[in-house]
mmCIF file of C-alpha atoms in Angstrom:
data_model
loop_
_atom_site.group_PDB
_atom_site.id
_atom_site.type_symbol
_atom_site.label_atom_id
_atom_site.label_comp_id
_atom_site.label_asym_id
_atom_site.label_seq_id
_atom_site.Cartn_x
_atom_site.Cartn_y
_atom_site.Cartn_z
ATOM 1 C CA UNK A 1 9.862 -0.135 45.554
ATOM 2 C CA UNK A 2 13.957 -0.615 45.211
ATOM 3 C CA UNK A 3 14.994 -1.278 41.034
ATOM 4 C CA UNK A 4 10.943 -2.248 40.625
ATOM 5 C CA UNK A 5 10.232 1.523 40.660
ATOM 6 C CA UNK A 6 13.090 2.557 38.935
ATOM 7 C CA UNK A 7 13.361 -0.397 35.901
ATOM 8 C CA UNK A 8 16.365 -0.527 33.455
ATOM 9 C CA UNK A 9 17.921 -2.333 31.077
ATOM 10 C CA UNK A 10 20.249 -3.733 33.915
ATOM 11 C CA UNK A 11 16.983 -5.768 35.202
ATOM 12 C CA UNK A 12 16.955 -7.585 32.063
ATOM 13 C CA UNK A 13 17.209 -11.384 32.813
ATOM 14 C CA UNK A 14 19.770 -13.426 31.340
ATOM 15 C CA UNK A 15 18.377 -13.861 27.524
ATOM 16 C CA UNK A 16 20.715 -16.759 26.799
ATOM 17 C CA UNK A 17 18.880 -19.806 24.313
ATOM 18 C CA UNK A 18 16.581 -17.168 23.176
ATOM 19 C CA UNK A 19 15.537 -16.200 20.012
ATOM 20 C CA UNK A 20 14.104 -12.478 19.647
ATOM 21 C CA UNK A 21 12.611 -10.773 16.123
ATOM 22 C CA UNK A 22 12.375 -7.244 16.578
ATOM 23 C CA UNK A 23 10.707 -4.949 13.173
ATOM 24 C CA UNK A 24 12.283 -1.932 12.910
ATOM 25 C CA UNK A 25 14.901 -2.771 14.812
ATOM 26 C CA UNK A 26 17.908 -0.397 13.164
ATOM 27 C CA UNK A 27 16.599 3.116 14.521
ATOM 28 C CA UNK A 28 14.598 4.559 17.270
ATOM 29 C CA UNK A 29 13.837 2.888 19.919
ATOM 30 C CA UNK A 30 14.093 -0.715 18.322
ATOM 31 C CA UNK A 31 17.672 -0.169 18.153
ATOM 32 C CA UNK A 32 17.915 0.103 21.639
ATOM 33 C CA UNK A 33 15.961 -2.691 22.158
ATOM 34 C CA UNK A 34 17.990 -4.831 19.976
ATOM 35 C CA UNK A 35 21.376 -4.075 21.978
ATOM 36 C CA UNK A 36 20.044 -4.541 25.316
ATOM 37 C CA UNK A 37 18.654 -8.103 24.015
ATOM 38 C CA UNK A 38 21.221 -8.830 22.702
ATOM 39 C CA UNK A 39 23.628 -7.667 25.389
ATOM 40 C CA UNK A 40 21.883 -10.225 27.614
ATOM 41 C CA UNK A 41 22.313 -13.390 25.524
ATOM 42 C CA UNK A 42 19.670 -13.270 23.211
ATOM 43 C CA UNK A 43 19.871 -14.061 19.134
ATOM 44 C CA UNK A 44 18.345 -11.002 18.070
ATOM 45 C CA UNK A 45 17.218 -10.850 14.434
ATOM 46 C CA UNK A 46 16.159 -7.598 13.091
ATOM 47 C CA UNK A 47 13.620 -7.608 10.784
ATOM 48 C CA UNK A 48 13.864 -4.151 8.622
ATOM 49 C CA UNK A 49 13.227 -2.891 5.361
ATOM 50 C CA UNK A 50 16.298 -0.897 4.158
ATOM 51 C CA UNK A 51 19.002 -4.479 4.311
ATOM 52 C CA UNK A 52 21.867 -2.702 4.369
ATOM 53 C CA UNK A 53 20.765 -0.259 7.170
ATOM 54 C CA UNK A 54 19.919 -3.461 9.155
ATOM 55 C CA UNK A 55 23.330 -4.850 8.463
ATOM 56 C CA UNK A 56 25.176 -1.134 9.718
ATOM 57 C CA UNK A 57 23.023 -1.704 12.443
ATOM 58 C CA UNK A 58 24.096 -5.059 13.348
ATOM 59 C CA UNK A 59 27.476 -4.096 13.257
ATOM 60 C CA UNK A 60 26.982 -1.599 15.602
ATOM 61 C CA UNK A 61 25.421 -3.950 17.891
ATOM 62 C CA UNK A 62 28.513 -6.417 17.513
ATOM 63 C CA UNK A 63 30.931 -3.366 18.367
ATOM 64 C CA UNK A 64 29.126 -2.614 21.307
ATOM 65 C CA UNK A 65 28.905 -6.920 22.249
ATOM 66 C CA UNK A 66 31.612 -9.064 20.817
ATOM 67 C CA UNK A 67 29.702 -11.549 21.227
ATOM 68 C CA UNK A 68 26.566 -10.549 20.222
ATOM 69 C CA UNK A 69 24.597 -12.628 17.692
ATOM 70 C CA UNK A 70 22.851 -10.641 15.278
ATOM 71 C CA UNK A 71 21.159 -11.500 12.221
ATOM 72 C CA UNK A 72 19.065 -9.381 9.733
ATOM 73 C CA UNK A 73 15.761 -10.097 7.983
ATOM 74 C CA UNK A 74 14.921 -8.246 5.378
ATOM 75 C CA UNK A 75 10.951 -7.314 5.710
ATOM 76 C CA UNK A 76 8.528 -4.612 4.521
ATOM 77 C CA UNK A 77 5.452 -4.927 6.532
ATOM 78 C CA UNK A 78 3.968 -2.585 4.139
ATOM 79 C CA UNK A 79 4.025 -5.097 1.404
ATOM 80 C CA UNK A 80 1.593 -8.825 2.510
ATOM 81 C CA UNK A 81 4.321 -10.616 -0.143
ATOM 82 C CA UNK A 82 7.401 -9.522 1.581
ATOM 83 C CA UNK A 83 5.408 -10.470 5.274
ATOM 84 C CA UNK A 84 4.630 -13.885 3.922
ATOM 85 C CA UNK A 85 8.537 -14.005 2.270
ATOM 86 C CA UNK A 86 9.924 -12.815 5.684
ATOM 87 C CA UNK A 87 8.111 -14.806 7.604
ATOM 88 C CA UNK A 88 8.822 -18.043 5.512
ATOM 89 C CA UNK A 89 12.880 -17.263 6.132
ATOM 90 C CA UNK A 90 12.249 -17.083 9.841
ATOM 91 C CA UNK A 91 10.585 -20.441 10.263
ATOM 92 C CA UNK A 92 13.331 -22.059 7.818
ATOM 93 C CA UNK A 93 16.248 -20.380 9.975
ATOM 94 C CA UNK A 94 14.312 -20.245 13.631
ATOM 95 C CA UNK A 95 12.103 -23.492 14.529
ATOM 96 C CA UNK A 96 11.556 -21.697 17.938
ATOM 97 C CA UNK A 97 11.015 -18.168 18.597
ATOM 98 C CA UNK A 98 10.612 -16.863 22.106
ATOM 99 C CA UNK A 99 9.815 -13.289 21.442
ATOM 100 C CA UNK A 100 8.191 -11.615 18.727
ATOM 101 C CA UNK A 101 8.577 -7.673 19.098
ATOM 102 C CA UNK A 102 6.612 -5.628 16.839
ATOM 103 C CA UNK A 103 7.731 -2.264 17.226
ATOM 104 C CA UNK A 104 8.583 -0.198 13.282
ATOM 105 C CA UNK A 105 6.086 2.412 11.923
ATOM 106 C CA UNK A 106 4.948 5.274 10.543
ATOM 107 C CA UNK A 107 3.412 7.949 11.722
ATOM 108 C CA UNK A 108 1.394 11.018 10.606
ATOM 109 C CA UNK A 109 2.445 10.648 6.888
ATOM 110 C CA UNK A 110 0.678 12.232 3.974
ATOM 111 C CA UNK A 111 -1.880 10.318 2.535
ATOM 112 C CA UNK A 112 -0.205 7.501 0.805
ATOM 113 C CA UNK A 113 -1.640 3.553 0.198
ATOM 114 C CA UNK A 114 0.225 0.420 0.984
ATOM 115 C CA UNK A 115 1.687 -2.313 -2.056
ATOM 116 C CA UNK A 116 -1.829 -4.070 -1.498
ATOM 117 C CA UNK A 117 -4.006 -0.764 -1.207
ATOM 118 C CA UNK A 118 -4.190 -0.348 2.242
ATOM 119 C CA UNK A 119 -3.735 3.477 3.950
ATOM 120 C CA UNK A 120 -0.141 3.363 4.825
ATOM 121 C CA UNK A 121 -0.377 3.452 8.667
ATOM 122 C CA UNK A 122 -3.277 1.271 9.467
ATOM 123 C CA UNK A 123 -1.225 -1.018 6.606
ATOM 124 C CA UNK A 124 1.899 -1.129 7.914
ATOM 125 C CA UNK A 125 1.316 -0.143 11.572
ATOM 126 C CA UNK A 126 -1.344 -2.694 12.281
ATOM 127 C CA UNK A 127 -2.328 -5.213 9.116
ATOM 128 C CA UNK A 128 1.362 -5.777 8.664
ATOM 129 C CA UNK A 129 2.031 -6.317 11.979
ATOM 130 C CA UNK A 130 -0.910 -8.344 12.254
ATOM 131 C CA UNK A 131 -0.193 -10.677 9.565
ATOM 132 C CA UNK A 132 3.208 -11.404 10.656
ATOM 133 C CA UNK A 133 2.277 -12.113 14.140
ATOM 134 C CA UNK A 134 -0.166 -14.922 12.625
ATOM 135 C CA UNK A 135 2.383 -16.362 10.553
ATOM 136 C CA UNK A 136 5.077 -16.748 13.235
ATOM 137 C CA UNK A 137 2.532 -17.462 15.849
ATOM 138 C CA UNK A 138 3.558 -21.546 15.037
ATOM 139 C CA UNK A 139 6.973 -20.710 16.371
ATOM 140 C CA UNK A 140 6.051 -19.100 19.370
ATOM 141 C CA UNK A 141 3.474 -21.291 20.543
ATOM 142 C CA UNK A 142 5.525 -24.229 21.016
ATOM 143 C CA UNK A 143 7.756 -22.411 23.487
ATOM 144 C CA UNK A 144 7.035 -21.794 27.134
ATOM 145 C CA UNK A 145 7.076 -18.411 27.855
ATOM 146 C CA UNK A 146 7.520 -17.019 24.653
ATOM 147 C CA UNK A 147 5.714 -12.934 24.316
ATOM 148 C CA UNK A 148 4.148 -11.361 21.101
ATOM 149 C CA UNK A 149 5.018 -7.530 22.149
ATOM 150 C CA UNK A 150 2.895 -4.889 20.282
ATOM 151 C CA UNK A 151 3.953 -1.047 20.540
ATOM 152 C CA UNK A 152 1.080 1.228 20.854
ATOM 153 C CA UNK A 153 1.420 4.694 21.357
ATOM 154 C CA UNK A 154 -0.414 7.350 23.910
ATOM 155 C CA UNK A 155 -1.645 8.896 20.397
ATOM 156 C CA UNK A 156 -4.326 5.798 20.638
ATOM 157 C CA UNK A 157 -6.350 8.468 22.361
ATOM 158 C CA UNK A 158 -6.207 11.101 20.236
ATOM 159 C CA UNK A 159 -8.843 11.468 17.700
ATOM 160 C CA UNK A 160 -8.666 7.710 17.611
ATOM 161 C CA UNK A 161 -11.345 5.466 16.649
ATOM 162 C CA UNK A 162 -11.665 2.382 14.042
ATOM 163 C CA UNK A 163 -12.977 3.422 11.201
ATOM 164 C CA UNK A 164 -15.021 0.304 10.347
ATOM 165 C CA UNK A 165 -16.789 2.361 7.213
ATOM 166 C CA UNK A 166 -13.977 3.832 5.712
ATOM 167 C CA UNK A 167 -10.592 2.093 6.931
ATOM 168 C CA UNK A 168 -8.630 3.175 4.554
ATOM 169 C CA UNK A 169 -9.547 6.580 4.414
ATOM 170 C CA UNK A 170 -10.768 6.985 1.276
ATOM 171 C CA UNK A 171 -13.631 9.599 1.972
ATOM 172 C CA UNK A 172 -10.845 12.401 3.346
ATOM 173 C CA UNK A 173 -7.525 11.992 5.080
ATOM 174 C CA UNK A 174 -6.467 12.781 8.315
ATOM 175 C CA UNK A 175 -3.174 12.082 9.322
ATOM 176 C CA UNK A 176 -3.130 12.585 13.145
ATOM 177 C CA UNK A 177 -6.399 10.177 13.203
ATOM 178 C CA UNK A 178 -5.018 7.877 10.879
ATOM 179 C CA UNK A 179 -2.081 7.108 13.372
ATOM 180 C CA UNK A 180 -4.259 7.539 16.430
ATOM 181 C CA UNK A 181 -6.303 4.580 14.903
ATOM 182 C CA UNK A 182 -3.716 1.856 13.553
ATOM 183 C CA UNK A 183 -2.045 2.990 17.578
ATOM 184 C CA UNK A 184 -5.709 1.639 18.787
ATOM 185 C CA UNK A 185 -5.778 -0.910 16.392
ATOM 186 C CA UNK A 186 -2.228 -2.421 18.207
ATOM 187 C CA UNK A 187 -3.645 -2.525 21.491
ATOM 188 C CA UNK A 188 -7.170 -4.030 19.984
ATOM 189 C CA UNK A 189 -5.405 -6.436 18.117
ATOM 190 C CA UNK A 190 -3.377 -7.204 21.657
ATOM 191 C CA UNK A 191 -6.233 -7.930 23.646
ATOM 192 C CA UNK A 192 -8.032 -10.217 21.433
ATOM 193 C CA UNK A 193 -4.696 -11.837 20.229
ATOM 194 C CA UNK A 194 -4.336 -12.518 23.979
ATOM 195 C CA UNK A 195 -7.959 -13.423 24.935
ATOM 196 C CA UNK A 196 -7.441 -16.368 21.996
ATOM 197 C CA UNK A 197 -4.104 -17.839 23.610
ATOM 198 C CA UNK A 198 -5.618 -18.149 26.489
ATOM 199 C CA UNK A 199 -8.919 -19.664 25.969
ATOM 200 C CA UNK A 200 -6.737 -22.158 23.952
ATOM 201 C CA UNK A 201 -4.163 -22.322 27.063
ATOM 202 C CA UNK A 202 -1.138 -21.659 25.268
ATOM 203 C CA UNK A 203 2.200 -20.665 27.093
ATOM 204 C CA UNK A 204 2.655 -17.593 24.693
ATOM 205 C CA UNK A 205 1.119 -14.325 25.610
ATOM 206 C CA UNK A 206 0.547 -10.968 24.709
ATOM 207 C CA UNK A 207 1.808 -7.816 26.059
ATOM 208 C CA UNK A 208 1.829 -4.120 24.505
ATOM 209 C CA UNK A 209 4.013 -1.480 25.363
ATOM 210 C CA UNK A 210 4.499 2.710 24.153
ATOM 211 C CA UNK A 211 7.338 4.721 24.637
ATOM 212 C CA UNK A 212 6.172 8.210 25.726
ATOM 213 C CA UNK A 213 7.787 10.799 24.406
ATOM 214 C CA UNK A 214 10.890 9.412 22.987
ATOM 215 C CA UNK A 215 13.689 11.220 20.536
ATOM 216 C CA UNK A 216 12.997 9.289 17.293
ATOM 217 C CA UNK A 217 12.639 9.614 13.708
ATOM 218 C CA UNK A 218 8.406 9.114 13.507
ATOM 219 C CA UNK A 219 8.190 12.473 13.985
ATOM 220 C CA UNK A 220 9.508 13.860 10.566
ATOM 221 C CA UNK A 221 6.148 13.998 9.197
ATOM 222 C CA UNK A 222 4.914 16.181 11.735
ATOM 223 C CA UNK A 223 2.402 18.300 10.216
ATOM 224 C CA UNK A 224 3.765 22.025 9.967
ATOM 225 C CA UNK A 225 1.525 23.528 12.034
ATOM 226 C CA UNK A 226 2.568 21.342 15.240
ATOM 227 C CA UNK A 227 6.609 22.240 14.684
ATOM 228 C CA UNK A 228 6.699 25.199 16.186
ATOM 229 C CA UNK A 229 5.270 23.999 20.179
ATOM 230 C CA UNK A 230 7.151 20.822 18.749
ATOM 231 C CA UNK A 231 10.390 22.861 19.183
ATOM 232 C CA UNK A 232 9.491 24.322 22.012
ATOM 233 C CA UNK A 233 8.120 21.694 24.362
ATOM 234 C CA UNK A 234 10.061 19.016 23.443
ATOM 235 C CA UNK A 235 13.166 19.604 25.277
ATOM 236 C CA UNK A 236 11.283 19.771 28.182
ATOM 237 C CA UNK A 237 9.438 16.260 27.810
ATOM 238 C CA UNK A 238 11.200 14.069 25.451
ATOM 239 C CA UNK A 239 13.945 11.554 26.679
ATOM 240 C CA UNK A 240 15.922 9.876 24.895
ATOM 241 C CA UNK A 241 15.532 5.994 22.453
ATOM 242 C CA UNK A 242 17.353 4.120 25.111
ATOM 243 C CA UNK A 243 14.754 5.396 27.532
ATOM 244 C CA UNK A 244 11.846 4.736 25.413
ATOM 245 C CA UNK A 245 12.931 1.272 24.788
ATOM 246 C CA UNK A 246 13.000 0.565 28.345
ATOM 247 C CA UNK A 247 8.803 -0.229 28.564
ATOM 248 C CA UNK A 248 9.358 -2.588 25.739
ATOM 249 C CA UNK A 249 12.073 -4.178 26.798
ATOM 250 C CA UNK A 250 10.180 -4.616 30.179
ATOM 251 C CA UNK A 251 7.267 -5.663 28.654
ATOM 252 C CA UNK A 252 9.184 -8.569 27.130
ATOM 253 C CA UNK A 253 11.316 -9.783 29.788
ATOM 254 C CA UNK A 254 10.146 -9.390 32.802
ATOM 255 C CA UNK A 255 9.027 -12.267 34.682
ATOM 256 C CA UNK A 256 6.112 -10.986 36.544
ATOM 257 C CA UNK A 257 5.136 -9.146 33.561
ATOM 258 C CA UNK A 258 1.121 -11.328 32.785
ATOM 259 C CA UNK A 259 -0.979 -10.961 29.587
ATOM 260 C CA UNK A 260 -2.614 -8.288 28.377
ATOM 261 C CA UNK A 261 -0.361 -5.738 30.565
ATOM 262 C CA UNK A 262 0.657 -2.299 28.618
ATOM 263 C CA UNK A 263 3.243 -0.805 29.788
ATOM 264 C CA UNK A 264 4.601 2.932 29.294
ATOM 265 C CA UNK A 265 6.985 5.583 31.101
ATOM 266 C CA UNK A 266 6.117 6.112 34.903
ATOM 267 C CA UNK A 267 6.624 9.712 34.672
ATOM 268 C CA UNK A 268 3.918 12.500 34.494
ATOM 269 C CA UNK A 269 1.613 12.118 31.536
ATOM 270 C CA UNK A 270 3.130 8.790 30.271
ATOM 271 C CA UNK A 271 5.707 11.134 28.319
ATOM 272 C CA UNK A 272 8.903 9.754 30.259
ATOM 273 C CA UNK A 273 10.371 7.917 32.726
ATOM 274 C CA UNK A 274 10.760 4.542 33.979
ATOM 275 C CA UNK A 275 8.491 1.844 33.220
ATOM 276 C CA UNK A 276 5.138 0.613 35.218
ATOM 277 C CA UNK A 277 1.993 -0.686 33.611
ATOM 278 C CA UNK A 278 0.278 1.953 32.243
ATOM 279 C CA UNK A 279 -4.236 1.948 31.088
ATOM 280 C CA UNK A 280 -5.088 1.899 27.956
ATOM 281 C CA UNK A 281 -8.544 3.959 26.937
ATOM 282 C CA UNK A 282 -12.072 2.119 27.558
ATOM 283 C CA UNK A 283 -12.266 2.401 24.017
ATOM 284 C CA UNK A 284 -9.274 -0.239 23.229
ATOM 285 C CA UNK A 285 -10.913 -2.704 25.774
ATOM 286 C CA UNK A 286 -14.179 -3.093 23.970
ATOM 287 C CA UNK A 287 -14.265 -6.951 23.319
ATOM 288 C CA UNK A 288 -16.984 -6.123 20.393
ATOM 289 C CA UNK A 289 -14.536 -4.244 18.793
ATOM 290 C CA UNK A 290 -11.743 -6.183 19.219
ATOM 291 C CA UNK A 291 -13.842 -9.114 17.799
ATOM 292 C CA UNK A 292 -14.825 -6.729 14.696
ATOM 293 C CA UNK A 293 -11.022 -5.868 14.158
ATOM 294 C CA UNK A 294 -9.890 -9.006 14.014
ATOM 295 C CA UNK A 295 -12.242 -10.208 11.338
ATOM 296 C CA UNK A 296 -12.001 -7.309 9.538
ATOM 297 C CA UNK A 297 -7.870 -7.670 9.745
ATOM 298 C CA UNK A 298 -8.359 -11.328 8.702
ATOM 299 C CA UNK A 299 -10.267 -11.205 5.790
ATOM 300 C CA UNK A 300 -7.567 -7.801 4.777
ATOM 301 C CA UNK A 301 -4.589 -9.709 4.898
ATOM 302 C CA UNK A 302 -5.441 -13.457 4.226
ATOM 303 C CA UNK A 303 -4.112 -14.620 7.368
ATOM 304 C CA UNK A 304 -5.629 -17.250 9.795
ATOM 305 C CA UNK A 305 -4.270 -17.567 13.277
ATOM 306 C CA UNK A 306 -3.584 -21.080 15.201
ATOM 307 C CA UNK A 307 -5.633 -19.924 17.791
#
């Protein structure tokens, strides 16, 4: 038991030589995530859309740590062009990167398409995601222990399923299922992502994290019906960014953390608390669909993974 039961940013190992790219990195619980890397010796870039929010951010972070080193990318990762621009500044600045973290998103947003036509969540939350992973994937691969880090949500259960005839939601919109399924399509894309580095024995893996119930801005586009029991149960089950941060942060530097773990608070429900590995649904381990995603996600997005 001891600090294993009980993890916290504290347990973070020395980050020092490392080079960390976190999306959404200048609010919720990326922020978070971004200070305690970079507390512990990391290079943390964050890769976010508004610029000069990153940069307010960053100095936050250098406030907090002197001698933090900070840098900001801009990236949308609901437009493929500014994925594929992003991604071609990281390699150019970053030959190596040891931890890929993709954490921004939206969630339950009125119906609204991507740059390239995609429904906004699936396109930002997963495609976007998905592309960028594939197009850093060189930089990773070529260091030993480097992590790809995927945040889910527990919302992958909720109404969630892949939509395989109608991805982008063109035959009626629902919001709440539209999130639940680009939060399955994370931990699909996870599983399969790290299925592939293995079979090709390469010393990066894959890991996928959620936050519970954490206090951040996704939930302004909570539909009005839930704000009422939103205001009311709440303050009895939501903790705070830094808290929520903590299963990512685990998820990417712990040493006995292995591929294809998901982690998520300890505490009742997965809402809060400390964090442990956590299951995912049966329906997020189905290797068919994982397969189907994949393809599906590659032919989408024009991106071809080294593995």
């Amino acid at each position: 038991m001891g600090v294993r039961s009980r993890w916290t940013a504290s347990d973070v190992p020395d980050q020092t030589g490392r080079v960390a790219v976190i999306t959404g990195s200048n609010t919720g619980i990326g922020y978070p995530t971004a200070l305690a890397l970079a507390k512990h010796g990391a290079t943390v870039v964050l890769a976010v859309r508004d610029a000069d929010k990153g940069a307010a951010a960053a100095d936050r972070i250098r406030r907090s740590c002197p001698q933090a080193a900070v840098e900001v990318q801009p990236l949308d990762l609901s437009s493929l062009e500014s994925v594929r621009a992003a991604a071609a500044a990281l390699k150019s600045a970053h030959r190596r990167i040891d931890l890929l973290i993709n954490n921004a998103g939206v969630m339950y947003t009125p119906k609204q398409t991507t740059v390239d036509g995609f429904e906004l969540q699936f396109g930002t939350n997963h495609l976007g995601h998905f592309a960028l992973t594939g197009l850093l994937l060189p930089q990773l691969i070529r260091v030993k222990g480097s992590r790809v880090v995927t945040v889910s949500s527990m919302a992958h259960r909720i109404m969630a399923a892949i939509h395989f005839d109608d991805l982008q939601w063109e035959n009626g919109y629902n919001r709440i299922a539209a999130y639940g399924q680009s939060k399955l399509a994370n931990l699909m894309f996870t599983y399969e992502l790290q299925r592939r580095l293995a079979a090709k024995r390469k010393p990066t893996i894959a890991v996928a994290a959620h936050p519970g119930t954490a206090n951040t801005e996704l939930t302004r586009y909570l539909p009005p019906f839930f704000r009422p029991a939103d205001r009311l149960l709440m303050p009895l089950v939501i903790q705070s960014a830094a808290m929520g941060a903590l299963p990512t942060l685990r998820a990417a530097t712990d040493p006995e953390v292995t591929g294809g773990q998901y982690y998520g608070p300890g505490g009742i429900g997965e809402q809060r608390g400390h964090p442990k590995p956590v299951e995912a649904s049966r329906q997020a381990h189905d290797i068919e669909l994982q397969q189907r995603l994949w393809a599906v996600s590659q032919e989408l997005t024009g991106i071809r993974f080294p593995v």
